[in-house]
PDB file of C-alpha atoms in Angstrom:
ATOM      1  CA  UNK G  51     -67.159  98.739  44.903  1.00 92.00           C
ATOM      2  CA  UNK G  52     -63.485  97.841  45.169  1.00 98.00           C
ATOM      3  CA  UNK G  53     -60.984  96.145  42.905  1.00 98.00           C
ATOM      4  CA  UNK G  54     -60.354  92.471  43.784  1.00 98.00           C
ATOM      5  CA  UNK G  55     -56.611  92.842  43.383  1.00 98.00           C
ATOM      6  CA  UNK G  56     -56.558  95.698  45.886  1.00 98.00           C
ATOM      7  CA  UNK G  57     -58.475  93.643  48.458  1.00 98.00           C
ATOM      8  CA  UNK G  58     -56.103  90.707  48.085  1.00 98.00           C
ATOM      9  CA  UNK G  59     -53.035  92.941  48.237  1.00 98.00           C
ATOM     10  CA  UNK G  60     -54.348  94.395  51.491  1.00 98.00           C
ATOM     11  CA  UNK G  61     -54.960  90.955  53.008  1.00 98.00           C
ATOM     12  CA  UNK G  62     -51.587  89.603  51.887  1.00 97.00           C
ATOM     13  CA  UNK G  63     -49.779  92.604  53.355  1.00 97.00           C
ATOM     14  CA  UNK G  64     -51.688  92.250  56.615  1.00 98.00           C
ATOM     15  CA  UNK G  65     -51.308  88.493  57.093  1.00 98.00           C
ATOM     16  CA  UNK G  66     -47.900  87.833  55.428  1.00 97.00           C
ATOM     17  CA  UNK G  67     -48.847  84.309  54.317  1.00 96.00           C
ATOM     18  CA  UNK G  68     -45.453  83.607  52.745  1.00 95.00           C
ATOM     19  CA  UNK G  69     -43.887  83.529  56.221  1.00 96.00           C
ATOM     20  CA  UNK G  70     -45.936  80.469  57.264  1.00 95.00           C
ATOM     21  CA  UNK G  71     -45.379  76.835  56.391  1.00 93.00           C
ATOM     22  CA  UNK G  72     -48.972  75.720  56.008  1.00 95.00           C
ATOM     23  CA  UNK G  73     -51.001  72.692  54.979  1.00 91.00           C
ATOM     24  CA  UNK G  74     -52.814  74.587  52.238  1.00 94.00           C
ATOM     25  CA  UNK G  75     -52.464  77.497  49.826  1.00 94.00           C
ATOM     26  CA  UNK G  76     -53.191  80.896  51.354  1.00 97.00           C
ATOM     27  CA  UNK G  77     -54.705  83.734  49.383  1.00 97.00           C
ATOM     28  CA  UNK G  78     -56.714  83.484  46.193  1.00 97.00           C
ATOM     29  CA  UNK G  79     -57.875  79.931  45.452  1.00 96.00           C
ATOM     30  CA  UNK G  80     -60.613  80.497  42.873  1.00 97.00           C
ATOM     31  CA  UNK G  81     -60.229  83.536  40.601  1.00 97.00           C
ATOM     32  CA  UNK G  82     -63.030  85.874  39.574  1.00 98.00           C
ATOM     33  CA  UNK G  83     -63.998  85.624  35.888  1.00 97.00           C
ATOM     34  CA  UNK G  84     -62.975  89.281  35.477  1.00 97.00           C
ATOM     35  CA  UNK G  85     -59.564  88.655  37.056  1.00 98.00           C
ATOM     36  CA  UNK G  86     -57.860  90.975  39.555  1.00 98.00           C
ATOM     37  CA  UNK G  87     -59.689  93.997  38.079  1.00 98.00           C
ATOM     38  CA  UNK G  88     -63.080  92.548  39.080  1.00 98.00           C
ATOM     39  CA  UNK G  89     -65.292  95.006  40.950  1.00 98.00           C
ATOM     40  CA  UNK G  90     -66.212  93.598  44.385  1.00 98.00           C
ATOM     41  CA  UNK G  91     -69.281  94.953  46.114  1.00 98.00           C
ATOM     42  CA  UNK G  92     -70.056  92.178  48.617  1.00 98.00           C
ATOM     43  CA  UNK G  93     -67.645  89.997  50.572  1.00 98.00           C
ATOM     44  CA  UNK G  94     -69.084  87.022  52.430  1.00 98.00           C
ATOM     45  CA  UNK G  95     -66.988  85.407  55.152  1.00 98.00           C
ATOM     46  CA  UNK G  96     -67.328  81.887  56.554  1.00 98.00           C
ATOM     47  CA  UNK G  97     -65.172  79.534  58.580  1.00 98.00           C
ATOM     48  CA  UNK G  98     -65.096  76.743  55.989  1.00 98.00           C
ATOM     49  CA  UNK G  99     -65.712  76.562  52.249  1.00 98.00           C
ATOM     50  CA  UNK G 100     -68.265  73.764  52.435  1.00 97.00           C
ATOM     51  CA  UNK G 101     -71.243  73.560  50.117  1.00 98.00           C
ATOM     52  CA  UNK G 102     -73.721  74.990  52.631  1.00 98.00           C
ATOM     53  CA  UNK G 103     -71.593  78.066  53.218  1.00 98.00           C
ATOM     54  CA  UNK G 104     -70.924  78.608  49.512  1.00 98.00           C
ATOM     55  CA  UNK G 105     -74.606  78.323  48.615  1.00 98.00           C
ATOM     56  CA  UNK G 106     -75.468  80.812  51.370  1.00 98.00           C
ATOM     57  CA  UNK G 107     -72.774  83.149  50.056  1.00 98.00           C
ATOM     58  CA  UNK G 108     -74.190  82.941  46.545  1.00 98.00           C
ATOM     59  CA  UNK G 109     -77.672  83.701  47.892  1.00 98.00           C
ATOM     60  CA  UNK G 110     -76.220  86.739  49.666  1.00 97.00           C
ATOM     61  CA  UNK G 111     -74.862  88.097  46.389  1.00 97.00           C
ATOM     62  CA  UNK G 112     -71.189  87.499  47.143  1.00 98.00           C
ATOM     63  CA  UNK G 113     -68.547  88.621  44.687  1.00 98.00           C
ATOM     64  CA  UNK G 114     -65.797  87.266  46.947  1.00 98.00           C
ATOM     65  CA  UNK G 115     -65.940  84.550  49.613  1.00 98.00           C
ATOM     66  CA  UNK G 116     -63.272  84.785  52.305  1.00 98.00           C
ATOM     67  CA  UNK G 117     -62.734  81.716  54.510  1.00 98.00           C
ATOM     68  CA  UNK G 118     -60.390  80.213  57.079  1.00 98.00           C
ATOM     69  CA  UNK G 119     -60.608  76.667  55.705  1.00 98.00           C
ATOM     70  CA  UNK G 120     -60.339  76.778  51.926  1.00 96.00           C
ATOM     71  CA  UNK G 121     -60.885  74.197  49.219  1.00 95.00           C
ATOM     72  CA  UNK G 122     -57.427  72.684  48.799  1.00 92.00           C
ATOM     73  CA  UNK G 123     -55.288  70.795  51.332  1.00 91.00           C
ATOM     74  CA  UNK G 124     -52.153  68.672  51.314  1.00 85.00           C
ATOM     75  CA  UNK G 125     -52.989  65.125  50.333  1.00 73.00           C
ATOM     76  CA  UNK G 126     -56.063  66.051  48.294  1.00 74.00           C
ATOM     77  CA  UNK G 127     -56.392  64.080  45.050  1.00 68.00           C
ATOM     78  CA  UNK G 128     -55.314  65.768  41.841  1.00 69.00           C
ATOM     79  CA  UNK G 129     -58.671  64.951  40.234  1.00 81.00           C
ATOM     80  CA  UNK G 130     -61.849  66.565  41.574  1.00 87.00           C
ATOM     81  CA  UNK G 131     -64.270  64.284  43.373  1.00 89.00           C
ATOM     82  CA  UNK G 132     -68.024  65.009  43.265  1.00 93.00           C
ATOM     83  CA  UNK G 133     -67.926  66.972  46.541  1.00 93.00           C
ATOM     84  CA  UNK G 134     -65.152  69.290  45.363  1.00 92.00           C
ATOM     85  CA  UNK G 135     -66.800  69.676  41.964  1.00 94.00           C
ATOM     86  CA  UNK G 136     -70.122  70.676  43.548  1.00 96.00           C
ATOM     87  CA  UNK G 137     -68.409  73.351  45.633  1.00 97.00           C
ATOM     88  CA  UNK G 138     -66.561  74.751  42.634  1.00 96.00           C
ATOM     89  CA  UNK G 139     -69.717  74.669  40.556  1.00 97.00           C
ATOM     90  CA  UNK G 140     -71.420  77.134  42.931  1.00 98.00           C
ATOM     91  CA  UNK G 141     -68.492  79.544  42.696  1.00 98.00           C
ATOM     92  CA  UNK G 142     -68.060  79.287  38.933  1.00 98.00           C
ATOM     93  CA  UNK G 143     -71.778  79.547  38.193  1.00 97.00           C
ATOM     94  CA  UNK G 144     -72.057  82.648  40.346  1.00 97.00           C
ATOM     95  CA  UNK G 145     -68.858  84.292  39.101  1.00 98.00           C
ATOM     96  CA  UNK G 146     -67.566  84.327  42.690  1.00 98.00           C
ATOM     97  CA  UNK G 147     -63.921  84.451  43.727  1.00 98.00           C
ATOM     98  CA  UNK G 148     -62.707  82.585  46.810  1.00 98.00           C
ATOM     99  CA  UNK G 149     -59.738  83.301  49.064  1.00 98.00           C
ATOM    100  CA  UNK G 150     -58.634  81.522  52.203  1.00 98.00           C
ATOM    101  CA  UNK G 151     -56.181  82.250  55.014  1.00 98.00           C
ATOM    102  CA  UNK G 152     -55.386  79.455  57.456  1.00 98.00           C
ATOM    103  CA  UNK G 153     -52.382  79.652  59.829  1.00 98.00           C
ATOM    104  CA  UNK G 154     -51.684  83.315  58.979  1.00 98.00           C
ATOM    105  CA  UNK G 155     -55.136  84.166  60.318  1.00 98.00           C
ATOM    106  CA  UNK G 156     -54.709  82.062  63.456  1.00 98.00           C
ATOM    107  CA  UNK G 157     -51.466  83.820  64.266  1.00 96.00           C
ATOM    108  CA  UNK G 158     -52.189  87.484  63.566  1.00 97.00           C
ATOM    109  CA  UNK G 159     -51.494  89.572  66.671  1.00 96.00           C
ATOM    110  CA  UNK G 160     -54.658  91.683  66.406  1.00 96.00           C
ATOM    111  CA  UNK G 161     -57.176  90.092  64.041  1.00 98.00           C
ATOM    112  CA  UNK G 162     -56.160  86.453  64.527  1.00 98.00           C
ATOM    113  CA  UNK G 163     -58.485  83.846  65.985  1.00 98.00           C
ATOM    114  CA  UNK G 164     -56.337  83.352  69.079  1.00 98.00           C
ATOM    115  CA  UNK G 165     -55.690  86.993  69.898  1.00 98.00           C
ATOM    116  CA  UNK G 166     -59.406  87.725  69.526  1.00 98.00           C
ATOM    117  CA  UNK G 167     -60.304  84.857  71.858  1.00 98.00           C
ATOM    118  CA  UNK G 168     -57.892  86.146  74.499  1.00 98.00           C
ATOM    119  CA  UNK G 169     -59.357  89.627  74.243  1.00 98.00           C
ATOM    120  CA  UNK G 170     -62.922  88.314  74.496  1.00 98.00           C
ATOM    121  CA  UNK G 171     -61.948  86.422  77.651  1.00 98.00           C
ATOM    122  CA  UNK G 172     -60.649  89.588  79.286  1.00 98.00           C
ATOM    123  CA  UNK G 173     -56.964  88.711  79.043  1.00 98.00           C
ATOM    124  CA  UNK G 174     -53.897  90.333  77.599  1.00 98.00           C
ATOM    125  CA  UNK G 175     -52.004  88.240  75.079  1.00 98.00           C
ATOM    126  CA  UNK G 176     -48.613  87.723  73.517  1.00 98.00           C
ATOM    127  CA  UNK G 177     -47.424  85.247  70.863  1.00 98.00           C
ATOM    128  CA  UNK G 178     -46.699  81.777  72.233  1.00 98.00           C
ATOM    129  CA  UNK G 179     -43.373  80.475  70.946  1.00 95.00           C
ATOM    130  CA  UNK G 180     -44.386  76.919  71.810  1.00 95.00           C
ATOM    131  CA  UNK G 181     -46.928  76.975  68.995  1.00 96.00           C
ATOM    132  CA  UNK G 182     -44.298  77.209  66.249  1.00 93.00           C
ATOM    133  CA  UNK G 183     -42.421  79.823  64.292  1.00 93.00           C
ATOM    134  CA  UNK G 184     -44.044  82.094  63.364  1.00 96.00           C
ATOM    135  CA  UNK G 185     -46.251  81.627  66.403  1.00 97.00           C
ATOM    136  CA  UNK G 186     -49.858  80.731  65.667  1.00 97.00           C
ATOM    137  CA  UNK G 187     -51.013  80.652  69.287  1.00 98.00           C
ATOM    138  CA  UNK G 188     -50.967  83.131  72.129  1.00 98.00           C
ATOM    139  CA  UNK G 189     -50.471  83.096  75.867  1.00 98.00           C
ATOM    140  CA  UNK G 190     -53.455  84.749  77.520  1.00 98.00           C
ATOM    141  CA  UNK G 191     -52.626  86.336  80.873  1.00 98.00           C
ATOM    142  CA  UNK G 192     -54.801  87.574  83.720  1.00 98.00           C
ATOM    143  CA  UNK G 193     -52.975  89.772  86.236  1.00 96.00           C
ATOM    144  CA  UNK G 194     -55.340  88.371  88.866  1.00 97.00           C
ATOM    145  CA  UNK G 195     -55.730  84.638  88.108  1.00 98.00           C
ATOM    146  CA  UNK G 196     -59.355  83.601  87.755  1.00 98.00           C
ATOM    147  CA  UNK G 197     -61.112  80.478  89.095  1.00 98.00           C
ATOM    148  CA  UNK G 198     -61.098  77.754  86.483  1.00 98.00           C
ATOM    149  CA  UNK G 199     -64.891  77.361  86.651  1.00 98.00           C
ATOM    150  CA  UNK G 200     -65.257  81.053  85.843  1.00 98.00           C
ATOM    151  CA  UNK G 201     -62.827  80.656  82.941  1.00 98.00           C
ATOM    152  CA  UNK G 202     -64.833  77.762  81.497  1.00 98.00           C
ATOM    153  CA  UNK G 203     -68.024  79.827  81.818  1.00 98.00           C
ATOM    154  CA  UNK G 204     -66.390  82.747  79.996  1.00 98.00           C
ATOM    155  CA  UNK G 205     -65.245  80.432  77.234  1.00 98.00           C
ATOM    156  CA  UNK G 206     -68.763  79.006  76.897  1.00 98.00           C
ATOM    157  CA  UNK G 207     -70.072  82.532  76.451  1.00 97.00           C
ATOM    158  CA  UNK G 208     -67.581  83.311  73.711  1.00 97.00           C
ATOM    159  CA  UNK G 209     -67.524  80.054  71.730  1.00 97.00           C
ATOM    160  CA  UNK G 210     -70.361  77.598  72.269  1.00 94.00           C
ATOM    161  CA  UNK G 211     -72.191  76.102  75.254  1.00 93.00           C
ATOM    162  CA  UNK G 212     -70.625  73.288  77.243  1.00 94.00           C
ATOM    163  CA  UNK G 213     -66.983  73.230  76.158  1.00 98.00           C
ATOM    164  CA  UNK G 214     -65.201  70.028  77.146  1.00 98.00           C
ATOM    165  CA  UNK G 215     -63.029  70.631  80.207  1.00 98.00           C
ATOM    166  CA  UNK G 216     -60.390  68.079  81.123  1.00 98.00           C
ATOM    167  CA  UNK G 217     -59.113  69.275  84.514  1.00 98.00           C
ATOM    168  CA  UNK G 218     -55.574  68.817  85.713  1.00 98.00           C
ATOM    169  CA  UNK G 219     -54.233  72.267  86.476  1.00 98.00           C
ATOM    170  CA  UNK G 220     -54.527  74.745  89.347  1.00 98.00           C
ATOM    171  CA  UNK G 221     -57.782  76.030  90.814  1.00 98.00           C
ATOM    172  CA  UNK G 222     -57.028  79.518  89.469  1.00 98.00           C
ATOM    173  CA  UNK G 223     -55.713  80.162  85.960  1.00 98.00           C
ATOM    174  CA  UNK G 224     -53.304  83.007  85.305  1.00 98.00           C
ATOM    175  CA  UNK G 225     -51.636  81.982  82.026  1.00 98.00           C
ATOM    176  CA  UNK G 226     -53.438  79.998  79.337  1.00 98.00           C
ATOM    177  CA  UNK G 227     -52.216  78.913  75.921  1.00 98.00           C
ATOM    178  CA  UNK G 228     -54.806  79.523  73.206  1.00 98.00           C
ATOM    179  CA  UNK G 229     -54.444  77.703  69.892  1.00 98.00           C
ATOM    180  CA  UNK G 230     -57.734  77.438  68.014  1.00 98.00           C
ATOM    181  CA  UNK G 231     -58.731  74.466  65.912  1.00 97.00           C
ATOM    182  CA  UNK G 232     -56.999  71.137  66.518  1.00 97.00           C
ATOM    183  CA  UNK G 233     -54.044  71.724  68.849  1.00 97.00           C
ATOM    184  CA  UNK G 234     -54.654  69.211  71.644  1.00 98.00           C
ATOM    185  CA  UNK G 235     -51.307  67.595  70.803  1.00 97.00           C
ATOM    186  CA  UNK G 236     -49.559  70.697  72.190  1.00 97.00           C
ATOM    187  CA  UNK G 237     -50.402  69.849  75.815  1.00 98.00           C
ATOM    188  CA  UNK G 238     -46.866  68.656  76.662  1.00 98.00           C
ATOM    189  CA  UNK G 239     -45.471  71.985  75.399  1.00 98.00           C
ATOM    190  CA  UNK G 240     -48.028  73.831  77.503  1.00 98.00           C
ATOM    191  CA  UNK G 241     -46.775  72.032  80.592  1.00 98.00           C
ATOM    192  CA  UNK G 242     -43.114  72.475  79.644  1.00 98.00           C
ATOM    193  CA  UNK G 243     -43.627  76.238  79.376  1.00 98.00           C
ATOM    194  CA  UNK G 244     -45.178  76.406  82.835  1.00 98.00           C
ATOM    195  CA  UNK G 245     -48.633  77.433  81.629  1.00 98.00           C
ATOM    196  CA  UNK G 246     -51.816  76.536  83.473  1.00 98.00           C
ATOM    197  CA  UNK G 247     -53.709  75.074  80.549  1.00 98.00           C
ATOM    198  CA  UNK G 248     -54.703  75.091  76.894  1.00 98.00           C
ATOM    199  CA  UNK G 249     -57.789  76.334  75.099  1.00 98.00           C
ATOM    200  CA  UNK G 250     -58.255  74.715  71.699  1.00 98.00           C
ATOM    201  CA  UNK G 251     -61.051  73.355  69.532  1.00 98.00           C
ATOM    202  CA  UNK G 252     -60.892  69.573  69.201  1.00 97.00           C
ATOM    203  CA  UNK G 253     -59.749  66.999  71.766  1.00 97.00           C
ATOM    204  CA  UNK G 254     -57.957  63.754  71.085  1.00 97.00           C
ATOM    205  CA  UNK G 255     -58.542  60.474  72.876  1.00 97.00           C
ATOM    206  CA  UNK G 256     -55.347  61.083  74.849  1.00 97.00           C
ATOM    207  CA  UNK G 257     -56.342  64.596  75.945  1.00 98.00           C
ATOM    208  CA  UNK G 258     -57.915  63.618  79.266  1.00 98.00           C
ATOM    209  CA  UNK G 259     -54.951  61.587  80.405  1.00 98.00           C
ATOM    210  CA  UNK G 260     -52.350  64.073  79.215  1.00 98.00           C
ATOM    211  CA  UNK G 261     -54.046  66.948  81.012  1.00 98.00           C
ATOM    212  CA  UNK G 262     -54.157  65.044  84.285  1.00 98.00           C
ATOM    213  CA  UNK G 263     -50.611  63.693  84.018  1.00 98.00           C
ATOM    214  CA  UNK G 264     -49.010  66.984  82.952  1.00 98.00           C
ATOM    215  CA  UNK G 265     -50.905  68.954  85.597  1.00 98.00           C
ATOM    216  CA  UNK G 266     -52.657  71.350  83.198  1.00 98.00           C
ATOM    217  CA  UNK G 267     -56.196  72.103  82.104  1.00 98.00           C
ATOM    218  CA  UNK G 268     -57.390  71.242  78.592  1.00 98.00           C
ATOM    219  CA  UNK G 269     -60.484  73.083  77.405  1.00 98.00           C
ATOM    220  CA  UNK G 270     -61.875  72.133  74.009  1.00 98.00           C
ATOM    221  CA  UNK G 271     -64.542  74.510  72.754  1.00 98.00           C
ATOM    222  CA  UNK G 272     -65.056  73.395  69.151  1.00 98.00           C
ATOM    223  CA  UNK G 273     -62.838  73.714  66.080  1.00 98.00           C
ATOM    224  CA  UNK G 274     -65.446  75.770  64.254  1.00 98.00           C
ATOM    225  CA  UNK G 275     -66.496  77.834  67.264  1.00 98.00           C
ATOM    226  CA  UNK G 276     -62.948  78.866  68.153  1.00 98.00           C
ATOM    227  CA  UNK G 277     -62.347  80.082  64.597  1.00 98.00           C
ATOM    228  CA  UNK G 278     -65.322  82.298  63.821  1.00 98.00           C
ATOM    229  CA  UNK G 279     -63.664  85.522  64.959  1.00 98.00           C
ATOM    230  CA  UNK G 280     -60.820  85.929  62.506  1.00 98.00           C
ATOM    231  CA  UNK G 281     -62.736  85.871  59.245  1.00 98.00           C
ATOM    232  CA  UNK G 282     -65.341  88.244  60.645  1.00 98.00           C
ATOM    233  CA  UNK G 283     -62.602  90.643  61.656  1.00 98.00           C
ATOM    234  CA  UNK G 284     -61.098  90.470  58.160  1.00 98.00           C
ATOM    235  CA  UNK G 285     -64.471  91.118  56.568  1.00 98.00           C
ATOM    236  CA  UNK G 286     -65.096  94.083  58.856  1.00 98.00           C
ATOM    237  CA  UNK G 287     -61.655  95.477  57.998  1.00 97.00           C
ATOM    238  CA  UNK G 288     -62.356  95.262  54.267  1.00 98.00           C
ATOM    239  CA  UNK G 289     -65.747  96.905  54.734  1.00 98.00           C
ATOM    240  CA  UNK G 290     -64.221  99.800  56.664  1.00 98.00           C
ATOM    241  CA  UNK G 291     -61.203 100.318  54.411  1.00 97.00           C
ATOM    242  CA  UNK G 292     -62.856  99.835  51.024  1.00 98.00           C
ATOM    243  CA  UNK G 293     -66.513 100.731  51.582  1.00 98.00           C
ATOM    244  CA  UNK G 294     -67.859  97.339  50.523  1.00 98.00           C
ATOM    245  CA  UNK G 295     -70.585  95.212  52.098  1.00 98.00           C
ATOM    246  CA  UNK G 296     -69.561  92.408  54.455  1.00 98.00           C
ATOM    247  CA  UNK G 297     -71.758  89.552  55.581  1.00 98.00           C
ATOM    248  CA  UNK G 298     -70.784  86.587  57.767  1.00 98.00           C
ATOM    249  CA  UNK G 299     -72.327  83.170  57.143  1.00 98.00           C
ATOM    250  CA  UNK G 300     -72.288  80.913  60.209  1.00 95.00           C
ATOM    251  CA  UNK G 301     -73.318  77.424  59.167  1.00 93.00           C
ATOM    252  CA  UNK G 302     -72.814  76.110  62.718  1.00 89.00           C
ATOM    253  CA  UNK G 303     -70.759  73.071  63.610  1.00 94.00           C
ATOM    254  CA  UNK G 304     -70.425  71.509  67.094  1.00 93.00           C
ATOM    255  CA  UNK G 305     -66.991  70.058  66.221  1.00 94.00           C
TER     256      UNK G 305
END
C-alpha cells in the first residue's frame, strides 16, 4: 500500500505538468474519498477515461486510475451530460481516484509516448523543437537509414497492424519526427526541419497531399495505439517504487 499523495507528488515531480500549456488539467481530476492520505494498493492505467476502461478498472479493484486522456477538456460544458455523469458514477461508487497526464506524458524524455516509440523502433531520440516548447515530440534517428517499407513494418509491430502510410519522402529514412496522437498538422514543420517524415496517430484529409508536396512521409498508426506506452511505463514505475499492484486496461481503438 502507498499513500495517494505520495504517488501524485512523485508523478508531478517526474512530469512537471506546470511547464506545459495544455488543453486539459493534468494531475488529480477525481479525488479519493479518503483524500491524499488514502491507501492505494492497485493502480490501473488506461489510455482514455471512457466508461469501458473505468468499468474494467473497477472490476480490477483499482484504488487509482491513471490515464493519458482524462475526463475534462477545454470547451467542455460546465454542467455534466449523461456520458460524463456515468463515468463519474463508476469512480464515485467505487471510491476510486483518477489522475491524468496529457502533454507532459507525451513529452517526457524517457517514459513519454514518443521517446518510447523511438526506442521500440530501434532509434535514438532527442526532443524535437518543432513540436512546441516544451517539446512534446522527438526526432528519431537511425545512424544507418532504413528502407521505408521496413520502417512501416516495424511501426506495425509496435502499434497496430496496417498503419496508414502516405509516401512522399526518400526511399530510406534516417530522421523521423514522432508526435503521438493527432499531429498530422505538423507536416510542414517536419519538412522545414529537413526531416524525412512524421509518425503520428491520426491523419487529416490534407495529409496525403501535404506529404507528397512537402516531400516527406506521413505514417499514421492510430491515436490510441501510439499512446499506450506512456501510461504503462508510469504504472510500472509506481509499482517498482512503491510496491503497489499495476494493471493496464487496453480497451482497443483503431483510431
